[in-house]
One Martini backbone bead per residue (centre of mass of N, CA, C, O) as a GRO file, in nm:
protein
  168
    1MET     BB    1   0.096   0.036   0.023
    2ARG     BB    2   0.054   0.349  -0.012
    3ASN     BB    3   0.033   0.645   0.072
    4VAL     BB    4  -0.187   0.856   0.270
    5SER     BB    5  -0.374   1.113   0.287
    6GLY     BB    6  -0.528   1.308   0.515
    7ASP     BB    7  -0.780   1.366   0.348
    8LYS     BB    8  -0.853   1.070   0.281
    9LEU     BB    9  -0.857   0.963   0.571
   10THR     BB   10  -1.078   1.144   0.680
   11HIS     BB   11  -1.298   1.056   0.485
   12GLU     BB   12  -1.290   0.755   0.553
   13VAL     BB   13  -1.352   0.761   0.866
   14ILE     BB   14  -1.626   0.891   0.849
   15LYS     BB   15  -1.766   0.680   0.666
   16THR     BB   16  -1.696   0.428   0.835
   17ALA     BB   17  -1.829   0.503   1.100
   18LYS     BB   18  -2.118   0.523   0.983
   19THR     BB   19  -2.131   0.234   0.877
   20PHE     BB   20  -2.066   0.071   1.137
   21TYR     BB   21  -2.299   0.217   1.302
   22ARG     BB   22  -2.551   0.258   1.117
   23SER     BB   23  -2.513   0.597   1.082
   24GLN     BB   24  -2.548   0.892   0.897
   25ASP     BB   25  -2.595   1.082   1.172
   26LEU     BB   26  -2.329   1.070   1.276
   27ASP     BB   27  -2.102   1.226   1.488
   28VAL     BB   28  -1.785   1.328   1.357
   29ARG     BB   29  -1.483   1.391   1.538
   30ILE     BB   30  -1.176   1.574   1.476
   31GLY     BB   31  -0.956   1.583   1.755
   32GLY     BB   32  -0.691   1.566   1.932
   33ASN     BB   33  -0.583   1.262   2.153
   34THR     BB   34  -0.863   1.101   2.130
   35ALA     BB   35  -1.096   0.829   2.183
   36ALA     BB   36  -1.463   0.832   2.148
   37THR     BB   37  -1.798   0.750   2.286
   38ASN     BB   38  -2.182   0.790   2.329
   39GLY     BB   39  -2.362   0.679   2.063
   40LYS     BB   40  -2.369   0.976   1.883
   41MET     BB   41  -2.051   1.019   1.911
   42VAL     BB   42  -1.732   1.053   1.746
   43MET     BB   43  -1.397   1.058   1.863
   44LEU     BB   44  -1.098   1.160   1.701
   45PRO     BB   45  -0.802   1.202   1.632
   46SER     BB   46  -0.588   1.377   1.484
   47ILE     BB   47  -0.561   1.458   1.116
   48PRO     BB   48  -0.339   1.566   0.937
   49THR     BB   49  -0.359   1.687   0.599
   50GLY     BB   50  -0.037   1.754   0.520
   51VAL     BB   51  -0.011   1.430   0.527
   52ASP     BB   52   0.151   1.122   0.489
   53TYR     BB   53   0.054   0.784   0.534
   54THR     BB   54   0.119   0.493   0.644
   55ALA     BB   55   0.006   0.181   0.682
   56ASP     BB   56   0.040   0.179   0.992
   57GLU     BB   57  -0.104   0.449   1.050
   58VAL     BB   58  -0.372   0.374   0.922
   59ALA     BB   59  -0.435   0.133   1.108
   60VAL     BB   60  -0.461   0.296   1.367
   61VAL     BB   61  -0.696   0.475   1.278
   62ARG     BB   62  -0.888   0.242   1.203
   63GLY     BB   63  -0.896   0.123   1.491
   64PHE     BB   64  -1.050   0.352   1.618
   65VAL     BB   65  -1.301   0.317   1.449
   66ASP     BB   66  -1.364   0.021   1.511
   67HIS     BB   67  -1.387   0.054   1.816
   68GLU     BB   68  -1.603   0.283   1.839
   69ALA     BB   69  -1.813   0.138   1.662
   70GLY     BB   70  -1.835  -0.105   1.851
   71HIS     BB   71  -1.970   0.049   2.073
   72GLY     BB   72  -2.216   0.138   1.904
   73ARG     BB   73  -2.307  -0.171   1.855
   74HIS     BB   74  -2.241  -0.313   2.176
   75THR     BB   75  -2.306  -0.080   2.371
   76ASN     BB   76  -2.478  -0.001   2.676
   77PHE     BB   77  -2.524   0.326   2.764
   78SER     BB   78  -2.769   0.307   2.975
   79LEU     BB   79  -2.635   0.169   3.222
   80ALA     BB   80  -2.496   0.431   3.353
   81LYS     BB   81  -2.796   0.542   3.439
   82ARG     BB   82  -2.819   0.347   3.651
   83LYS     BB   83  -2.815   0.336   3.984
   84GLN     BB   84  -2.608   0.105   4.039
   85TRP     BB   85  -2.389   0.243   3.855
   86LYS     BB   86  -2.374   0.524   3.971
   87ASP     BB   87  -2.279   0.438   4.249
   88LYS     BB   88  -2.011   0.310   4.155
   89LEU     BB   89  -1.893   0.559   4.013
   90GLU     BB   90  -1.888   0.728   4.284
   91ARG     BB   91  -1.736   0.518   4.488
   92PHE     BB   92  -1.537   0.411   4.247
   93ALA     BB   93  -1.265   0.525   4.081
   94HIS     BB   94  -1.203   0.237   3.910
   95PHE     BB   95  -1.461   0.138   3.769
   96MET     BB   96  -1.462   0.259   3.482
   97PRO     BB   97  -1.187   0.161   3.368
   98ILE     BB   98  -1.241  -0.139   3.418
   99ALA     BB   99  -1.507  -0.167   3.264
  100ASN     BB  100  -1.388  -0.064   2.994
  101GLY     BB  101  -1.178  -0.286   2.955
  102LEU     BB  102  -1.385  -0.515   2.937
  103GLU     BB  103  -1.552  -0.391   2.705
  104ASP     BB  104  -1.331  -0.378   2.493
  105VAL     BB  105  -1.294  -0.683   2.468
  106ARG     BB  106  -1.584  -0.760   2.401
  107ILE     BB  107  -1.620  -0.586   2.139
  108GLU     BB  108  -1.371  -0.695   1.982
  109ARG     BB  109  -1.482  -0.974   1.947
  110HIS     BB  110  -1.722  -0.889   1.773
  111ILE     BB  111  -1.578  -0.733   1.550
  112THR     BB  112  -1.391  -0.974   1.449
  113GLN     BB  113  -1.639  -1.144   1.364
  114GLU     BB  114  -1.775  -0.940   1.164
  115TYR     BB  115  -1.467  -0.806   1.096
  116PRO     BB  116  -1.181  -0.958   1.031
  117GLY     BB  117  -1.006  -0.706   0.923
  118SER     BB  118  -0.997  -0.548   1.205
  119LYS     BB  119  -0.768  -0.682   1.361
  120ARG     BB  120  -0.526  -0.527   1.243
  121ASN     BB  121  -0.618  -0.249   1.344
  122LEU     BB  122  -0.640  -0.319   1.648
  123GLU     BB  123  -0.346  -0.402   1.683
  124ALA     BB  124  -0.224  -0.128   1.609
  125THR     BB  125  -0.365   0.039   1.830
  126SER     BB  126  -0.269  -0.127   2.069
  127GLY     BB  127   0.036  -0.090   2.021
  128TRP     BB  128   0.034   0.215   2.046
  129ALA     BB  129  -0.077   0.225   2.339
  130ASN     BB  130   0.139   0.049   2.470
  131ASN     BB  131   0.379   0.239   2.406
  132ILE     BB  132   0.284   0.469   2.580
  133TYR     BB  133   0.292   0.321   2.845
  134LEU     BB  134   0.593   0.234   2.831
  135LYS     BB  135   0.701   0.523   2.838
  136HIS     BB  136   0.584   0.597   3.112
  137LEU     BB  137   0.727   0.369   3.266
  138GLU     BB  138   1.015   0.460   3.204
  139GLU     BB  139   0.978   0.742   3.345
  140ASP     BB  140   0.765   0.585   3.569
  141PRO     BB  141   0.770   0.295   3.751
  142GLU     BB  142   0.539   0.358   3.969
  143ILE     BB  143   0.278   0.307   3.793
  144ALA     BB  144   0.272  -0.011   3.839
  145LYS     BB  145   0.147   0.040   4.149
  146ASP     BB  146  -0.112   0.170   4.004
  147ILE     BB  147  -0.430   0.088   3.933
  148ALA     BB  148  -0.504   0.345   3.765
  149CYS     BB  149  -0.260   0.288   3.549
  150VAL     BB  150  -0.295  -0.058   3.505
  151GLY     BB  151  -0.571  -0.200   3.508
  152ALA     BB  152  -0.700  -0.159   3.223
  153ILE     BB  153  -0.451  -0.242   3.053
  154GLY     BB  154  -0.430  -0.528   3.170
  155ILE     BB  155  -0.701  -0.627   3.064
  156THR     BB  156  -0.652  -0.573   2.761
  157TRP     BB  157  -0.399  -0.735   2.723
  158GLU     BB  158  -0.517  -1.011   2.800
  159GLY     BB  159  -0.757  -1.016   2.607
  160ARG     BB  160  -0.586  -0.979   2.347
  161ARG     BB  161  -0.410  -1.223   2.383
  162ARG     BB  162  -0.652  -1.430   2.374
  163MET     BB  163  -0.724  -1.324   2.070
  164GLY     BB  164  -0.430  -1.301   1.914
  165TYR     BB  165  -0.263  -1.066   1.922
  166ASP     BB  166   0.014  -0.905   1.744
  167ASP     BB  167   0.160  -0.825   2.059
  168PRO     BB  168   0.422  -0.845   2.283
   0.00000   0.00000   0.00000
């Protein structure tokens, strides 16, 4: 695959997110340095348009789309509005990151069954995120002792390992 321009990649991810979500009314926003969804809107990291992206970089961006669209297809966002969940979210600081780590693994299992080609994208995004954590760990080894810093990523690492992701 030859390099892909930022303009083309931006166009692709907006259309792909809407298709995977099965909603052409989906609000897709690109900017910042994180990816997230609330069921009605997908936020993707910045994609500078004056840049050409390698195949590996394109796979990372596509993995963000596949993952967030997977939440849109398989996550029950109304659960967090129920009293029992609201209470846990308020009482336990680590509840949401841990629950999200478990949910990430659950939805990625569904995504890769529905769209087998998405596994390569999800592996690339996972590897990218793992490297960020490992850089933080190198700078501050104490973070490995803090459940807030390592709990959710530990859950996703193990879940993805069990799904056979190609990332040592």
